[in-house]
mmCIF file of N, CA and C in Angstrom:
data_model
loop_
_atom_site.group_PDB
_atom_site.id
_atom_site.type_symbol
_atom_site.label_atom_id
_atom_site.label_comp_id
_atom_site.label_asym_id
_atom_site.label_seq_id
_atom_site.Cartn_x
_atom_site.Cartn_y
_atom_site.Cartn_z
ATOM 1 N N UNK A 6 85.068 86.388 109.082
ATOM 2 C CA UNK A 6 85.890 85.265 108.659
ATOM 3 C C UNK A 6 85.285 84.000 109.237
ATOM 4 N N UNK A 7 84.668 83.009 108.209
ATOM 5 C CA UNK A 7 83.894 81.840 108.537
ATOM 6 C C UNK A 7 85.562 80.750 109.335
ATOM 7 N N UNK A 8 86.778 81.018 108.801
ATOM 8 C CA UNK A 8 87.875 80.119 108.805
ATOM 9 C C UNK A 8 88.856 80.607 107.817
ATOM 10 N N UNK A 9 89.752 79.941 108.678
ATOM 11 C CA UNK A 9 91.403 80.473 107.909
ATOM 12 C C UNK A 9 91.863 79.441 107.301
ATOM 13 N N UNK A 10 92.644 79.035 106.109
ATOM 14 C CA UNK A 10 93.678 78.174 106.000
ATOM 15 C C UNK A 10 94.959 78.912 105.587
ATOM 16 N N UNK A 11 96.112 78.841 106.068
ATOM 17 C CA UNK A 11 97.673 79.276 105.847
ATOM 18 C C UNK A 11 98.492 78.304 105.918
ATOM 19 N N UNK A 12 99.010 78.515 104.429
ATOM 20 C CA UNK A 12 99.897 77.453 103.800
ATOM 21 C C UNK A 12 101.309 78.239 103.654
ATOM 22 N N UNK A 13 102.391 77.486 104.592
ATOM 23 C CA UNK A 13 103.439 77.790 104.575
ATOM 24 C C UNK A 13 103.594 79.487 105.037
ATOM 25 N N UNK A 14 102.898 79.508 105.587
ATOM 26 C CA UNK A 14 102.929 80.818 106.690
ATOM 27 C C UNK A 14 104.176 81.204 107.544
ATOM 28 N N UNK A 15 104.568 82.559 107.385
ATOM 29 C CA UNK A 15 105.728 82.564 108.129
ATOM 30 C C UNK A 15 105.345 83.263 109.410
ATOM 31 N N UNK A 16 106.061 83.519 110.668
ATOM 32 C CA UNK A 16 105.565 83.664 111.869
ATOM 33 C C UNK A 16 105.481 85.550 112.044
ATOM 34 N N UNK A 17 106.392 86.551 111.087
ATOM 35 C CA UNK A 17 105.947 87.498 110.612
ATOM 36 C C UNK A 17 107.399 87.653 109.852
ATOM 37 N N UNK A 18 107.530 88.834 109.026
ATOM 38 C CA UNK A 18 108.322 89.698 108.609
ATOM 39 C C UNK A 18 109.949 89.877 108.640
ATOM 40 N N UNK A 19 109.604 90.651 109.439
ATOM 41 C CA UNK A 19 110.690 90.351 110.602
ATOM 42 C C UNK A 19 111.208 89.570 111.285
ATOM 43 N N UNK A 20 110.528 88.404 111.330
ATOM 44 C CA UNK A 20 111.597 87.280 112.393
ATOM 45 C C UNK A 20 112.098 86.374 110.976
ATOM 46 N N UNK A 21 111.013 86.110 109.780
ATOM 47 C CA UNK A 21 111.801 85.133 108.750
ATOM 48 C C UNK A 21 113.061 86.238 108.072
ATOM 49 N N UNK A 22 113.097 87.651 107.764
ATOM 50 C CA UNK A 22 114.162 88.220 107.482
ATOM 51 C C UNK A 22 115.327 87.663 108.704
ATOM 52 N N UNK A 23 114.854 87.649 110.262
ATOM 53 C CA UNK A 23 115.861 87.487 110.709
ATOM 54 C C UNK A 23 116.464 85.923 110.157
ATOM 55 N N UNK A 24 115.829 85.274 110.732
ATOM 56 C CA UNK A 24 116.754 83.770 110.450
ATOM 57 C C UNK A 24 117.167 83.703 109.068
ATOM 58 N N UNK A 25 117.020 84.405 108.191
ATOM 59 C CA UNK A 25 117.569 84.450 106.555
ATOM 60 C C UNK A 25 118.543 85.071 106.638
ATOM 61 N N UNK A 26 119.091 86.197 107.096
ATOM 62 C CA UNK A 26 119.906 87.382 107.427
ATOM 63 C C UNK A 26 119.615 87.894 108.540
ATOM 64 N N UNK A 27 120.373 87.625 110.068
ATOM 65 C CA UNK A 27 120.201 87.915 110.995
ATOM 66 C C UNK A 27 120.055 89.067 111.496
ATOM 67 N N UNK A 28 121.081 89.866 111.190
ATOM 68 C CA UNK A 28 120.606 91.928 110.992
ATOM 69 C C UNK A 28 119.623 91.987 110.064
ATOM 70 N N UNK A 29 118.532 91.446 109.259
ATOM 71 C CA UNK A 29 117.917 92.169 108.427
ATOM 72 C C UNK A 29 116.618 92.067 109.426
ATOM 73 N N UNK A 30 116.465 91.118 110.498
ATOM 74 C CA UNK A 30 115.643 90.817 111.016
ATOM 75 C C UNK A 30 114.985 92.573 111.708
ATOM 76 N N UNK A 31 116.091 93.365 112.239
ATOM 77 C CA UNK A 31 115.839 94.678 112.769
ATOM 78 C C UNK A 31 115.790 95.908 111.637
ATOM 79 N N UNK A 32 115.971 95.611 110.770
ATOM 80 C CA UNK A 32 116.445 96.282 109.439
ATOM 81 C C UNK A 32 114.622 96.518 108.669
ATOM 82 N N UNK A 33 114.406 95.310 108.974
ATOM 83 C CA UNK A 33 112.697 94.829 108.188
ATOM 84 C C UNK A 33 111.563 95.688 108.939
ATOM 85 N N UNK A 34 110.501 96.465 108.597
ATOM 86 C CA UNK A 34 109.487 96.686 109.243
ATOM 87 C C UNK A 34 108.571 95.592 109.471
ATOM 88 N N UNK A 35 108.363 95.314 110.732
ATOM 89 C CA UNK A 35 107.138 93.903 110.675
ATOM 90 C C UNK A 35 105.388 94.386 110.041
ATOM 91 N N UNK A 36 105.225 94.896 108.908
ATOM 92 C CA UNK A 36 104.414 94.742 108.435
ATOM 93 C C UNK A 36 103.073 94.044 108.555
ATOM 94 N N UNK A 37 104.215 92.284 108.455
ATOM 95 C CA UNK A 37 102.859 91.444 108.402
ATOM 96 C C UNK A 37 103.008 90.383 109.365
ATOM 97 N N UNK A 38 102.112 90.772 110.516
ATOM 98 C CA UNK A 38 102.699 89.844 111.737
ATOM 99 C C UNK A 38 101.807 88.849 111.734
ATOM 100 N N UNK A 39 101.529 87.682 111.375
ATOM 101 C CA UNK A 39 100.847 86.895 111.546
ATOM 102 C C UNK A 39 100.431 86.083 113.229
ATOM 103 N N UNK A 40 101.301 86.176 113.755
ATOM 104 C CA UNK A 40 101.657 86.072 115.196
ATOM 105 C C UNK A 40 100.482 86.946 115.953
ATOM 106 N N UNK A 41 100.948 88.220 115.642
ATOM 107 C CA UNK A 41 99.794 88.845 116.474
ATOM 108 C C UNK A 41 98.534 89.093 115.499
ATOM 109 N N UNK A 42 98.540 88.868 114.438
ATOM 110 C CA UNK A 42 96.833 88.638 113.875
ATOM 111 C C UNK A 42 95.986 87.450 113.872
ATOM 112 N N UNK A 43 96.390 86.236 114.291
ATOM 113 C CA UNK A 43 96.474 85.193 114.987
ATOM 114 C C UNK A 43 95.479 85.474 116.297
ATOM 115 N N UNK A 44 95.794 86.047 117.217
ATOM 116 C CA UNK A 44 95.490 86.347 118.648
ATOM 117 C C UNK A 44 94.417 86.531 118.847
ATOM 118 N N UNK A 45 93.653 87.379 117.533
ATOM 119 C CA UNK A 45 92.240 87.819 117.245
ATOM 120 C C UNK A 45 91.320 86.820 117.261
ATOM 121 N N UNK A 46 91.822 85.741 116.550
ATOM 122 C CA UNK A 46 91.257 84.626 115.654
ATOM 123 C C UNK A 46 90.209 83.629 117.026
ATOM 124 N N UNK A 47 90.088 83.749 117.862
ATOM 125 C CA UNK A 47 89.788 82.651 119.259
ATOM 126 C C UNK A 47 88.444 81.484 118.606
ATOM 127 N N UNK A 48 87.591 82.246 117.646
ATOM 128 C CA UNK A 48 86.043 81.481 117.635
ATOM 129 C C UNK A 48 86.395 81.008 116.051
ATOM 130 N N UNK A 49 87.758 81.236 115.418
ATOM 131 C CA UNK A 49 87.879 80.831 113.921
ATOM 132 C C UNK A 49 88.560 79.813 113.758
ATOM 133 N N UNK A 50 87.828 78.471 112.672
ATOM 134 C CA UNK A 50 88.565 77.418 112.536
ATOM 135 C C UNK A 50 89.710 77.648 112.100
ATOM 136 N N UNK A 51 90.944 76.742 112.092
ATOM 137 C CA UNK A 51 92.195 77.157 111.423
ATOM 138 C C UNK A 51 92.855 76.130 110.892
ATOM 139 N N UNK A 52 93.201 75.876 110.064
ATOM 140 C CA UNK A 52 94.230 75.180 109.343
ATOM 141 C C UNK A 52 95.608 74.817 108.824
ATOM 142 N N UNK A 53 96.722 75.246 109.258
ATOM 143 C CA UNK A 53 97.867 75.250 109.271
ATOM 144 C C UNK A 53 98.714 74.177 108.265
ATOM 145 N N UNK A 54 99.080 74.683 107.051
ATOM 146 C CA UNK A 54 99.545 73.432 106.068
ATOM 147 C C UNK A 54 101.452 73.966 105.900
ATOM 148 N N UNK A 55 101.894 73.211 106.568
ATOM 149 C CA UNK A 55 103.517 73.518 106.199
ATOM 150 C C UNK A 55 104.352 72.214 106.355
ATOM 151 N N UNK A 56 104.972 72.077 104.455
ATOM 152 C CA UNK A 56 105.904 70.690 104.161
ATOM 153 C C UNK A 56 107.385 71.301 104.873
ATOM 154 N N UNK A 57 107.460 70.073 105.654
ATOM 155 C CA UNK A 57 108.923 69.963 106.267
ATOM 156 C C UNK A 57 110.032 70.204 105.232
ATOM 157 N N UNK A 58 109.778 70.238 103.931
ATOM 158 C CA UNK A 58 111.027 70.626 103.075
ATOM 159 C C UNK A 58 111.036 71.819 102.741
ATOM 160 N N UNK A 59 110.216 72.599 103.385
ATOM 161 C CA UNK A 59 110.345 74.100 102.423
ATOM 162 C C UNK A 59 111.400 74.667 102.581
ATOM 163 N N UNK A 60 112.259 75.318 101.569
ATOM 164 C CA UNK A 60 113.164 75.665 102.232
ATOM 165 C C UNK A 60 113.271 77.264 101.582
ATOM 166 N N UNK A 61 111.993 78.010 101.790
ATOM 167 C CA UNK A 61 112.070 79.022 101.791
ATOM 168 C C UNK A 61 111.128 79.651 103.467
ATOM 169 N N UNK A 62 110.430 79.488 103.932
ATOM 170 C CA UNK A 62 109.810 79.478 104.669
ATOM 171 C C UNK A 62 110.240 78.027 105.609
ATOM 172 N N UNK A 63 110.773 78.528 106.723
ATOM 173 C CA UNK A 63 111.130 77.411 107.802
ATOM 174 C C UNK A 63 109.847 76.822 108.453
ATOM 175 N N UNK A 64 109.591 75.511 108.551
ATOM 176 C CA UNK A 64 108.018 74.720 108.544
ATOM 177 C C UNK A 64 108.065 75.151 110.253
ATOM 178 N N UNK A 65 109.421 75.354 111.021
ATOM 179 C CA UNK A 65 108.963 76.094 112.262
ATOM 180 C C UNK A 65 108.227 76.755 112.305
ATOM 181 N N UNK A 66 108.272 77.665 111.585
ATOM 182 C CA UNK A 66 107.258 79.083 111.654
ATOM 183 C C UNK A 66 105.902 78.369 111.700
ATOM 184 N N UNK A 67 105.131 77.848 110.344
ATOM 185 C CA UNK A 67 103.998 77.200 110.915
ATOM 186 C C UNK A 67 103.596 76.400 112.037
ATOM 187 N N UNK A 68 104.542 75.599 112.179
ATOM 188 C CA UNK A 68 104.544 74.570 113.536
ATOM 189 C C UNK A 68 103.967 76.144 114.778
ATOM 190 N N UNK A 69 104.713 76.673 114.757
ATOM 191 C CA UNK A 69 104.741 77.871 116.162
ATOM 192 C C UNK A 69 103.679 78.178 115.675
ATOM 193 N N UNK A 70 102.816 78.951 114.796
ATOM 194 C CA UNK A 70 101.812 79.715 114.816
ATOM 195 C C UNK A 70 100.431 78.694 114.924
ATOM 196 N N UNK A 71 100.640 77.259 114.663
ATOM 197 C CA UNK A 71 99.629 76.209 114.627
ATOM 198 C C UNK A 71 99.434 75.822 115.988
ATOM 199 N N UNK A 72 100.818 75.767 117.037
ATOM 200 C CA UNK A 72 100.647 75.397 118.319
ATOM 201 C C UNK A 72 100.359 77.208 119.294
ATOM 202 N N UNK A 73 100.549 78.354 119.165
ATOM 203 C CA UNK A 73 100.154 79.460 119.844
ATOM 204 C C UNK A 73 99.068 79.923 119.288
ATOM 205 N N UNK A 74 98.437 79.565 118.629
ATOM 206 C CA UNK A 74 97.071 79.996 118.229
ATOM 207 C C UNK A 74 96.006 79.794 119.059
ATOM 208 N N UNK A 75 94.983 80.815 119.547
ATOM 209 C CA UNK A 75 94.293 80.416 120.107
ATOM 210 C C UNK A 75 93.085 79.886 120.022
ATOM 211 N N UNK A 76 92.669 79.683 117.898
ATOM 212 C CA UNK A 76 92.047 79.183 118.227
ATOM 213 C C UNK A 76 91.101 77.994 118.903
ATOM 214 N N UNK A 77 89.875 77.722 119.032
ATOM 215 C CA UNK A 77 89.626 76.817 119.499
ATOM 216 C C UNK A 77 89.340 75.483 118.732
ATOM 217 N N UNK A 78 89.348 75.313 117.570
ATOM 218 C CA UNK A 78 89.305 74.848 116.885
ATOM 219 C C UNK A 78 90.107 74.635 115.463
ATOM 220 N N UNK A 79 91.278 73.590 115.773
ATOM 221 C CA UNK A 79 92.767 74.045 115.060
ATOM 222 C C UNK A 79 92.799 72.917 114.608
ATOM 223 N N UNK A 80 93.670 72.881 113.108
ATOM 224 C CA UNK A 80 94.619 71.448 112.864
ATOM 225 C C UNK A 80 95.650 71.936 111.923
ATOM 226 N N UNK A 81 96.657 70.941 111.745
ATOM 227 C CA UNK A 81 97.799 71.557 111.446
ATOM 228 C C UNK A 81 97.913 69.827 111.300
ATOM 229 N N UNK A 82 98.911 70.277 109.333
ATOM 230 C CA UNK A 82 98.968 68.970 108.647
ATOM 231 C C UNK A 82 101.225 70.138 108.148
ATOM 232 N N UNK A 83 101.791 68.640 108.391
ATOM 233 C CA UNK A 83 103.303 68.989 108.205
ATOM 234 C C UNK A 83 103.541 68.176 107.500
ATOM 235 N N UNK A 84 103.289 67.818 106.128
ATOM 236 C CA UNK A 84 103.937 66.524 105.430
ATOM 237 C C UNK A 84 105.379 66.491 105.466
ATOM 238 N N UNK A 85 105.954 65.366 105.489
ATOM 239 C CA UNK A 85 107.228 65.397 105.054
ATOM 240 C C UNK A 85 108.113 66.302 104.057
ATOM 241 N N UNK A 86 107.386 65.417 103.177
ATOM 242 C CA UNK A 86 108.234 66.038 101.919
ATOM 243 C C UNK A 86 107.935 67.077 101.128
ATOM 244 N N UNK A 87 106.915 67.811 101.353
ATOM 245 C CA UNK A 87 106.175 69.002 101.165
ATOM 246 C C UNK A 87 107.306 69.991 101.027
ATOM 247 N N UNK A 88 107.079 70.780 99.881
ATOM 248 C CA UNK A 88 108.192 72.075 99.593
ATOM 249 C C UNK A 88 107.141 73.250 99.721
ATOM 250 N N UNK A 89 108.182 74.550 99.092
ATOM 251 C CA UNK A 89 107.339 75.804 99.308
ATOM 252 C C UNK A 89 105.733 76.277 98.012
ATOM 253 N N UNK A 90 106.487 75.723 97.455
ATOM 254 C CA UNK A 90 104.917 76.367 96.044
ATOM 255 C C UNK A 90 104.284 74.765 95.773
ATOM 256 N N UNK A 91 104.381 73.991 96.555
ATOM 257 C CA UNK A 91 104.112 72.338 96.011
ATOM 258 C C UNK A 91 102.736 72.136 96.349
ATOM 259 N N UNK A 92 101.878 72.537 95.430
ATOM 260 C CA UNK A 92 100.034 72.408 95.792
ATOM 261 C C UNK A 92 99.534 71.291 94.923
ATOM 262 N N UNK A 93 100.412 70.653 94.593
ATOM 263 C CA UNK A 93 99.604 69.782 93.762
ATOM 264 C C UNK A 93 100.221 67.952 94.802
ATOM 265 N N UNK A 94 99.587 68.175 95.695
ATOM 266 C CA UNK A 94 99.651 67.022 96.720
ATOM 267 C C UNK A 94 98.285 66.449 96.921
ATOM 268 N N UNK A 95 97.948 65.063 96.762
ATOM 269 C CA UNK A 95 97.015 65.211 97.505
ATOM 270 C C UNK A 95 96.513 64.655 98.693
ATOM 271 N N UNK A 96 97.227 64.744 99.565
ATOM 272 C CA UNK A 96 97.031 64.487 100.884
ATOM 273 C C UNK A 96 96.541 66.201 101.441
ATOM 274 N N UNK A 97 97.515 67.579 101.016
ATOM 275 C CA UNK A 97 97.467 68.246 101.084
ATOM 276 C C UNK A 97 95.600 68.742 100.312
ATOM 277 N N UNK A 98 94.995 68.385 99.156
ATOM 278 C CA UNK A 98 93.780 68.972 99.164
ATOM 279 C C UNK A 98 92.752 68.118 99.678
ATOM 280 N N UNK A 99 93.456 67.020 100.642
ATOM 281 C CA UNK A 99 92.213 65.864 100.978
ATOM 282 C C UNK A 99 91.682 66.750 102.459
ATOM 283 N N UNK A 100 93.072 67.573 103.060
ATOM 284 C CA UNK A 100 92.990 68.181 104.197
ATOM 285 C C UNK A 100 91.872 69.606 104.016
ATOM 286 N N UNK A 101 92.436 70.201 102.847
ATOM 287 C CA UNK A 101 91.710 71.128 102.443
ATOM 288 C C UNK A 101 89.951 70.815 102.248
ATOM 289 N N UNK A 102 89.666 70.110 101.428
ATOM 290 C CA UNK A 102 88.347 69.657 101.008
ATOM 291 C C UNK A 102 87.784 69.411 102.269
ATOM 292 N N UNK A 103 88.564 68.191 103.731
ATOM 293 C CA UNK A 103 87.735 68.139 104.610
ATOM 294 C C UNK A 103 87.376 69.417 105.644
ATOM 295 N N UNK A 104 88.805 70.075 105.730
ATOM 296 C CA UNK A 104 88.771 71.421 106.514
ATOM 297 C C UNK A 104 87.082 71.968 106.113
ATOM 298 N N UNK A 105 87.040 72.327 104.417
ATOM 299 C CA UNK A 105 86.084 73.688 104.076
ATOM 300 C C UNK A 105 84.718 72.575 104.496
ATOM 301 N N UNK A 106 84.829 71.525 104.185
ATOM 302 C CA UNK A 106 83.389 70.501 104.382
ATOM 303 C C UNK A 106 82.837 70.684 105.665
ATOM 304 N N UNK A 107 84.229 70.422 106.771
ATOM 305 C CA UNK A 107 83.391 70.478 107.941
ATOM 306 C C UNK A 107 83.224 71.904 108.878
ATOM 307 N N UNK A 108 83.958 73.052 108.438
ATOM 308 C CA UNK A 108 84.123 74.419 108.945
ATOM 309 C C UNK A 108 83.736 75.532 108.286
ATOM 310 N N UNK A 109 83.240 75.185 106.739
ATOM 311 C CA UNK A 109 82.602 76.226 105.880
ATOM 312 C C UNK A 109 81.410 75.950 105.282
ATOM 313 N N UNK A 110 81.315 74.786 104.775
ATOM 314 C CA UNK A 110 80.302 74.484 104.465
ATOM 315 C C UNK A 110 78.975 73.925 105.202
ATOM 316 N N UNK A 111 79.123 73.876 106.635
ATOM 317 C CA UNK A 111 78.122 73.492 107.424
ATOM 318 C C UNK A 111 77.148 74.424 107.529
#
């Protein structure tokens, strides 16, 4: 993996079942933990894109996985008004284009 970008990423499985439905949170198998696949990541650029309006995915979740990440080389863009499927921003592909320019394409 040259670099990651995760858009509107939730922190895993199991914790967004919880805050949606608080018993479903133990109910859910954590499958897909992004949290701890994250941990791996130390030498991979990362990118973190989550609009403060989503209101399917809580922009916490990204915020947390953008600030406990270890990698060494991180940024993390929270627009305001940013929703959950809203890709046609472009502040959002100005981030993208520079991310892959300066972390993939070098």
């Amino acid at each position: 993996v040259r670099a990651l970008i995760l858009f509107a990423p939730f922190l895993s499985i199991a914790r967004l079942a919880a805050k949606l439905v608080p018993v479903a949170g133990e109910l859910v198998p954590n499958w897909w933990d992004n949290e701890e696949c994250l941990r791996a990541l130390h030498d991979v650029p990362l990118l973190v894109i989550h609009g403060r309006e989503d209101n399917v995915v809580p922009c916490s979740h990204g915020r947390e996985l953008f600030e406990t990440a270890p990698c060494k080389l991180k940024c993390g863009l929270f627009p305001e008004e940013l929703t959950h499927n809203e890709w046609d921003n472009r502040e959002v592909w100005r981030a993208i284009r520079r991310f892959v320019d300066i972390y993939v394409d070098s």
